[in-house]
CSV table of C-alpha atoms in Angstrom, one decimal:
chain,number,residue,atom,x,y,z
A,18,UNK,CA,0.7,-2.3,-3.2
A,19,UNK,CA,-3.0,-2.0,-3.6
A,20,UNK,CA,-5.2,0.6,-5.5
A,21,UNK,CA,-8.2,2.3,-3.4
A,22,UNK,CA,-10.4,0.7,-5.6
A,23,UNK,CA,-9.0,-2.8,-4.9
A,24,UNK,CA,-8.3,-2.1,-1.0
A,25,UNK,CA,-12.2,-1.4,-0.8
A,26,UNK,CA,-13.2,-4.5,-2.8
A,27,UNK,CA,-11.1,-6.7,-0.3
A,28,UNK,CA,-12.9,-4.9,2.9
A,29,UNK,CA,-16.3,-5.8,1.1
A,30,UNK,CA,-15.3,-9.3,0.1
A,31,UNK,CA,-13.6,-10.1,3.7
A,32,UNK,CA,-17.3,-9.4,4.7
A,33,UNK,CA,-19.1,-11.4,2.3
A,34,UNK,CA,-16.7,-14.5,3.1
A,35,UNK,CA,-15.4,-14.8,6.6
A,36,UNK,CA,-13.3,-17.2,5.5
A,37,UNK,CA,-11.5,-14.7,2.9
A,38,UNK,CA,-9.9,-12.9,5.7
A,39,UNK,CA,-8.5,-16.3,7.2
A,40,UNK,CA,-6.9,-16.6,3.5
A,41,UNK,CA,-5.8,-13.0,3.0
A,42,UNK,CA,-4.2,-12.6,6.2
A,43,UNK,CA,-1.4,-14.9,4.9
A,44,UNK,CA,-1.0,-12.2,2.5
A,45,UNK,CA,1.8,-10.3,4.2
A,46,UNK,CA,3.8,-13.5,5.1
A,47,UNK,CA,3.6,-14.8,1.5
A,48,UNK,CA,4.9,-11.0,0.2
A,49,UNK,CA,7.6,-10.9,2.9
A,50,UNK,CA,8.6,-14.8,1.5
A,51,UNK,CA,8.7,-13.8,-2.0
A,52,UNK,CA,10.8,-10.5,-1.6
A,53,UNK,CA,13.5,-12.6,0.4
A,54,UNK,CA,13.1,-15.1,-2.3
A,55,UNK,CA,13.3,-12.9,-5.6
A,56,UNK,CA,14.8,-9.5,-4.4
A,57,UNK,CA,11.9,-7.8,-6.4
A,58,UNK,CA,8.8,-6.2,-4.7
A,59,UNK,CA,7.2,-6.2,-7.9
A,60,UNK,CA,7.9,-9.6,-8.5
A,61,UNK,CA,6.4,-10.9,-5.6
A,62,UNK,CA,3.2,-9.2,-5.7
A,63,UNK,CA,2.8,-10.9,-8.9
A,64,UNK,CA,4.0,-14.2,-7.0
A,65,UNK,CA,1.3,-13.7,-4.4
A,66,UNK,CA,-1.4,-12.6,-6.8
A,67,UNK,CA,-0.7,-15.6,-8.9
A,68,UNK,CA,-1.2,-18.0,-5.9
A,69,UNK,CA,-4.3,-16.4,-4.6
A,70,UNK,CA,-5.4,-17.2,-8.0
A,71,UNK,CA,-4.7,-20.8,-8.0
A,72,UNK,CA,-6.5,-21.0,-4.8
A,73,UNK,CA,-9.3,-19.6,-6.3
A,74,UNK,CA,-9.3,-21.9,-9.3
A,75,UNK,CA,-10.5,-24.6,-7.0
A,76,UNK,CA,-14.0,-25.3,-6.1
A,77,UNK,CA,-15.1,-24.5,-2.5
A,78,UNK,CA,-15.0,-28.5,-1.4
A,79,UNK,CA,-11.1,-28.6,-2.8
A,80,UNK,CA,-10.1,-25.7,-0.9
A,81,UNK,CA,-12.1,-26.9,2.4
A,82,UNK,CA,-10.2,-30.5,1.9
A,83,UNK,CA,-7.0,-28.3,2.4
A,84,UNK,CA,-6.0,-28.9,6.2
A,85,UNK,CA,-4.0,-26.1,6.7
A,86,UNK,CA,-4.2,-23.1,3.9
A,87,UNK,CA,-1.9,-20.7,5.1
A,88,UNK,CA,0.8,-24.2,4.5
A,89,UNK,CA,-0.8,-24.6,1.2
A,90,UNK,CA,-0.5,-21.0,-0.5
A,91,UNK,CA,3.3,-21.0,1.3
A,92,UNK,CA,4.3,-24.2,-0.9
A,93,UNK,CA,2.6,-22.9,-3.9
A,94,UNK,CA,4.0,-19.6,-3.5
A,95,UNK,CA,7.7,-20.8,-2.8
A,96,UNK,CA,7.0,-23.2,-5.6
A,97,UNK,CA,6.4,-20.3,-8.0
A,98,UNK,CA,9.7,-18.7,-6.7
A,99,UNK,CA,11.5,-21.7,-7.4
A,100,UNK,CA,10.5,-21.5,-11.1
A,101,UNK,CA,11.0,-17.5,-11.5
A,102,UNK,CA,15.0,-18.4,-9.8
A,103,UNK,CA,15.4,-21.4,-12.2
A,104,UNK,CA,15.4,-18.3,-15.0
A,105,UNK,CA,16.4,-15.5,-13.4
A,106,UNK,CA,19.8,-15.9,-14.5
A,107,UNK,CA,18.7,-15.8,-18.4
A,108,UNK,CA,16.9,-13.1,-17.5
A,109,UNK,CA,19.6,-10.9,-16.1
A,110,UNK,CA,22.0,-12.0,-19.1
A,111,UNK,CA,19.9,-9.4,-20.7
A,112,UNK,CA,19.7,-6.9,-18.4
A,113,UNK,CA,21.5,-3.8,-19.2
A,114,UNK,CA,24.3,-3.2,-16.9
A,115,UNK,CA,24.1,-4.3,-12.9
A,116,UNK,CA,21.1,-6.3,-11.3
A,117,UNK,CA,20.7,-4.9,-8.1
A,118,UNK,CA,17.8,-5.8,-5.4
A,119,UNK,CA,15.0,-3.6,-5.4
A,120,UNK,CA,15.3,-1.1,-2.7
A,121,UNK,CA,12.7,-0.8,0.4
A,122,UNK,CA,12.0,2.4,2.2
A,123,UNK,CA,11.4,2.7,6.1
A,124,UNK,CA,7.3,1.2,6.4
A,125,UNK,CA,6.5,4.3,8.4
A,126,UNK,CA,7.5,6.6,5.1
A,127,UNK,CA,6.0,3.7,2.7
A,128,UNK,CA,2.9,3.4,4.1
A,129,UNK,CA,2.1,7.2,3.6
A,130,UNK,CA,1.2,6.6,-0.1
A,131,UNK,CA,3.1,6.2,-3.2
A,132,UNK,CA,2.8,7.5,-6.7
A,133,UNK,CA,-0.2,7.1,-8.8
A,134,UNK,CA,-2.5,7.5,-5.9
A,135,UNK,CA,-1.9,3.8,-4.8
A,136,UNK,CA,-2.8,3.1,-1.3
A,137,UNK,CA,-0.2,1.1,0.4
A,138,UNK,CA,-2.2,-1.6,2.5
A,139,UNK,CA,-1.0,-2.3,6.4
A,140,UNK,CA,-0.5,-5.9,5.3
A,141,UNK,CA,1.7,-5.4,2.5
A,142,UNK,CA,4.4,-4.0,3.9
A,143,UNK,CA,7.8,-5.7,4.1
A,144,UNK,CA,9.5,-6.6,7.5
A,145,UNK,CA,12.8,-5.3,7.6
A,146,UNK,CA,15.0,-7.3,9.2
A,147,UNK,CA,18.7,-8.6,8.9
A,148,UNK,CA,17.1,-10.8,5.9
A,149,UNK,CA,16.4,-8.1,3.9
A,150,UNK,CA,19.2,-6.0,4.0
A,151,UNK,CA,21.1,-5.6,0.5
A,152,UNK,CA,24.0,-7.1,1.8
A,153,UNK,CA,22.1,-10.2,2.6
A,154,UNK,CA,20.0,-10.3,-0.6
A,155,UNK,CA,23.5,-9.6,-2.9
A,156,UNK,CA,24.5,-13.2,-1.5
A,157,UNK,CA,21.1,-14.7,-2.1
A,158,UNK,CA,21.5,-13.5,-5.8
A,159,UNK,CA,24.7,-15.9,-5.5
A,160,UNK,CA,23.1,-19.1,-4.3
A,161,UNK,CA,21.4,-21.8,-6.7
A,162,UNK,CA,17.3,-21.7,-6.4
A,163,UNK,CA,17.5,-24.5,-4.3
A,164,UNK,CA,19.8,-23.5,-1.8
A,165,UNK,CA,17.8,-20.1,-1.7
A,166,UNK,CA,14.5,-21.4,-0.8
A,167,UNK,CA,16.0,-24.0,1.7
A,168,UNK,CA,17.8,-21.0,3.7
A,169,UNK,CA,15.1,-18.7,3.9
A,170,UNK,CA,12.0,-21.5,4.7
A,171,UNK,CA,14.1,-22.7,7.5
A,172,UNK,CA,16.8,-20.4,9.0
A,173,UNK,CA,14.5,-17.0,8.2
A,174,UNK,CA,10.4,-18.4,8.8
A,175,UNK,CA,11.7,-21.3,10.5
A,176,UNK,CA,9.9,-24.3,8.7
A,177,UNK,CA,11.1,-27.7,9.8
A,178,UNK,CA,13.2,-29.2,6.5
A,179,UNK,CA,10.9,-32.1,6.5
A,180,UNK,CA,8.1,-29.3,5.3
A,181,UNK,CA,11.0,-27.5,3.1
A,182,UNK,CA,11.5,-30.9,1.4
A,183,UNK,CA,8.1,-31.0,0.3
A,184,UNK,CA,8.5,-27.7,-1.4
A,185,UNK,CA,12.0,-27.9,-2.8
A,186,UNK,CA,11.4,-31.3,-4.1
A,187,UNK,CA,14.3,-32.7,-2.2
A,188,UNK,CA,15.0,-35.3,1.0
A,189,UNK,CA,15.4,-33.1,4.4
A,190,UNK,CA,18.7,-33.9,4.5
A,191,UNK,CA,19.8,-32.5,1.6
A,192,UNK,CA,17.3,-29.4,2.5
A,193,UNK,CA,19.3,-29.5,5.4
A,194,UNK,CA,22.8,-29.7,4.0
A,195,UNK,CA,21.7,-27.1,1.3
A,196,UNK,CA,20.6,-24.7,3.9
A,197,UNK,CA,24.2,-25.0,5.4
A,198,UNK,CA,25.6,-24.6,2.5
A,199,UNK,CA,23.7,-21.0,2.0
A,200,UNK,CA,24.8,-20.3,5.7
A,201,UNK,CA,28.5,-20.7,4.9
A,202,UNK,CA,28.2,-18.4,1.6
A,203,UNK,CA,26.8,-15.4,4.0
A,204,UNK,CA,29.6,-16.3,6.7
A,205,UNK,CA,32.4,-16.0,4.1
A,206,UNK,CA,30.7,-12.9,2.1
A,207,UNK,CA,29.7,-11.1,5.5
A,208,UNK,CA,32.6,-11.6,7.2
A,209,UNK,CA,34.1,-8.2,8.9
A,210,UNK,CA,30.7,-6.2,8.3
A,211,UNK,CA,29.6,-4.5,11.3
A,212,UNK,CA,25.5,-4.9,12.2
A,213,UNK,CA,25.3,-1.9,14.0
A,214,UNK,CA,22.8,0.3,12.6
A,215,UNK,CA,23.9,3.1,14.8
A,216,UNK,CA,27.7,3.2,13.6
A,217,UNK,CA,26.7,2.7,10.3
A,218,UNK,CA,24.3,6.1,10.5
A,219,UNK,CA,27.4,8.1,11.8
A,220,UNK,CA,29.5,6.6,8.9
A,221,UNK,CA,26.5,7.3,5.9
A,222,UNK,CA,26.5,10.9,7.3
A,223,UNK,CA,30.3,11.2,7.4
A,224,UNK,CA,30.2,10.1,3.8
A,225,UNK,CA,27.6,12.4,2.9
A,226,UNK,CA,29.1,15.5,3.9
A,227,UNK,CA,32.4,14.3,2.6
A,228,UNK,CA,30.5,13.5,-1.0
A,229,UNK,CA,28.3,16.8,-1.1
A,230,UNK,CA,32.1,18.8,0.3
A,231,UNK,CA,33.7,17.0,-2.4
A,232,UNK,CA,36.7,16.2,-0.1
A,233,UNK,CA,38.7,13.2,-1.6
A,234,UNK,CA,40.7,12.6,1.1
A,235,UNK,CA,37.7,12.5,3.9
A,236,UNK,CA,35.8,10.4,1.2
A,237,UNK,CA,39.2,8.1,1.3
A,238,UNK,CA,39.0,7.6,4.9
A,239,UNK,CA,35.8,6.4,5.0
A,240,UNK,CA,36.1,3.7,2.3
A,241,UNK,CA,37.7,0.3,2.8
A,242,UNK,CA,40.8,0.1,-0.2
A,243,UNK,CA,38.9,-2.7,-1.6
A,244,UNK,CA,35.7,-1.1,-1.3
A,245,UNK,CA,33.1,-1.8,-4.7
A,246,UNK,CA,30.0,0.5,-5.7
A,247,UNK,CA,27.8,-0.9,-8.0
A,248,UNK,CA,25.3,1.3,-9.9
A,249,UNK,CA,21.8,-0.4,-11.4
A,250,UNK,CA,20.3,2.1,-14.2
A,251,UNK,CA,18.6,-0.6,-16.2
A,252,UNK,CA,19.5,0.7,-19.2
A,253,UNK,CA,16.8,3.4,-18.3
A,254,UNK,CA,19.2,6.1,-17.2
A,255,UNK,CA,22.6,6.8,-17.0
A,256,UNK,CA,24.5,4.8,-14.4
A,257,UNK,CA,27.8,3.0,-14.8
A,258,UNK,CA,27.7,-0.5,-16.3
A,259,UNK,CA,30.5,-2.1,-14.3
A,260,UNK,CA,31.5,-2.6,-10.6
A,261,UNK,CA,33.8,0.1,-9.7
A,262,UNK,CA,37.0,-1.2,-7.6
A,263,UNK,CA,38.8,0.4,-4.8
A,264,UNK,CA,38.7,3.2,-3.1
A,265,UNK,CA,40.5,5.9,-4.8
A,266,UNK,CA,38.5,5.1,-8.0
A,267,UNK,CA,35.0,5.4,-6.1
A,268,UNK,CA,36.4,8.4,-4.3
A,269,UNK,CA,37.1,10.1,-7.4
A,270,UNK,CA,34.0,8.9,-9.1
A,271,UNK,CA,32.1,10.4,-6.4
A,272,UNK,CA,33.5,13.7,-6.6
A,273,UNK,CA,32.9,14.1,-10.3
A,274,UNK,CA,29.5,13.5,-9.5
A,275,UNK,CA,29.1,15.9,-7.0
A,276,UNK,CA,30.8,18.4,-9.4
A,277,UNK,CA,29.0,18.0,-12.4
A,278,UNK,CA,25.3,16.9,-11.5
A,279,UNK,CA,22.5,19.2,-11.8
A,280,UNK,CA,20.9,20.5,-8.3
A,281,UNK,CA,19.6,17.6,-6.0
A,282,UNK,CA,19.0,17.1,-2.4
A,283,UNK,CA,20.9,14.1,-0.2
A,284,UNK,CA,18.7,12.6,2.3
A,285,UNK,CA,19.7,10.3,5.1
A,286,UNK,CA,16.6,7.3,4.7
A,287,UNK,CA,16.2,3.9,5.8
A,288,UNK,CA,17.0,1.5,3.1
A,289,UNK,CA,16.4,-2.3,3.8
A,290,UNK,CA,16.7,-1.5,7.0
A,291,UNK,CA,20.0,-0.1,7.4
A,292,UNK,CA,20.8,4.0,7.3
A,293,UNK,CA,21.6,4.9,3.6
A,294,UNK,CA,20.9,7.6,1.3
A,295,UNK,CA,18.6,9.1,-1.3
A,296,UNK,CA,18.9,12.1,-4.0
A,297,UNK,CA,15.9,13.6,-4.6
A,298,UNK,CA,15.9,16.0,-7.8
A,299,UNK,CA,12.7,18.4,-8.6
A,300,UNK,CA,10.6,16.1,-6.2
A,301,UNK,CA,11.4,12.6,-7.0
A,302,UNK,CA,13.7,10.4,-5.7
A,303,UNK,CA,16.0,9.5,-8.3
A,304,UNK,CA,18.7,7.2,-6.3
A,305,UNK,CA,18.5,5.2,-3.3
A,306,UNK,CA,22.1,4.3,-2.0
A,307,UNK,CA,22.4,1.1,0.2
A,308,UNK,CA,26.0,0.4,2.2
A,309,UNK,CA,28.0,-2.4,4.0
A,310,UNK,CA,30.2,-1.1,6.4
A,311,UNK,CA,33.1,-3.2,7.8
A,312,UNK,CA,33.4,-3.3,11.9
A,313,UNK,CA,36.5,-0.8,11.8
A,314,UNK,CA,33.5,1.5,10.3
A,315,UNK,CA,34.9,1.4,6.5
A,316,UNK,CA,32.6,1.5,3.8
A,317,UNK,CA,32.9,-2.0,1.9
A,318,UNK,CA,29.9,-1.9,-0.6
A,319,UNK,CA,27.7,0.9,-1.9
A,320,UNK,CA,24.7,0.0,-3.8
A,321,UNK,CA,23.0,2.6,-6.0
A,322,UNK,CA,19.8,1.7,-7.3
A,323,UNK,CA,18.7,4.1,-10.1
A,324,UNK,CA,16.3,2.1,-12.4
A,325,UNK,CA,12.9,4.3,-12.0
A,326,UNK,CA,11.4,0.4,-12.0
A,327,UNK,CA,12.4,-0.3,-8.8
A,328,UNK,CA,11.8,3.2,-7.2
A,329,UNK,CA,8.2,3.4,-7.0
A,330,UNK,CA,7.6,2.7,-3.3
A,331,UNK,CA,9.7,5.9,-2.9
A,332,UNK,CA,7.7,8.2,-4.8
A,333,UNK,CA,5.2,9.4,-2.3
A,334,UNK,CA,2.4,11.4,-3.6
């Protein structure tokens, strides 16, 4: 996201340097790539900024010697992400409670504005497709950095393995194997999951109604017996620190939340491209819920993001 002054400066700079427009047109691609690799919008924005910093640290002659600036920017951003992914597990060890990827709203809602008067430039939007659903991003977390980068670059952004190899620092054959391993992880983790957004919307709507009514039987009917609920508060707000396993425990937990929570509004919203819920209290979004629904219309996973640091795109001014 950019502030109004940064947005105006970008337009002025592009008028003064026509070549800048070509370079900046890669921004959305870089942001989309970095978010999928890192699962964090804030980190993705930092990666994009660092990538452009390295570009402008070069002389004009060095820049002009680069045959494909877009490919250069992608390579640099991917390598920065690789470095960050390498240290991510160590950072997760100091994170309070469970870490869940940062949720994104529907672009139509996101672009309306943000807290602090920031302007959300169309170039800064993340394209919402299957590769950014919460279920996908959570599976990405289980992969090695090399698997993750190889899969995202090849399967999502259609880079040939010869180019992926130059970024990952492995042979094309090795990158092909890494991407194949990532595909198997995704297939195993998502076996039985339904990709149908309309069906998921119906299930989520019924879950909302059962939750508000504190109807245990209805909740149990919507939850898969082996369902898992994960909450991310980051130590900033109250959240359960460990995953809640099983329909019975989840249903009773959510009934308790409904019974004792302060007044709030539960709204149906698009979360990372699929139907989800948000909880609004006193004009602020305090929790964003993402779901995974099975092909028999049962909820298998609930991810509740409560860490305020991860909810900035949801706080419309």
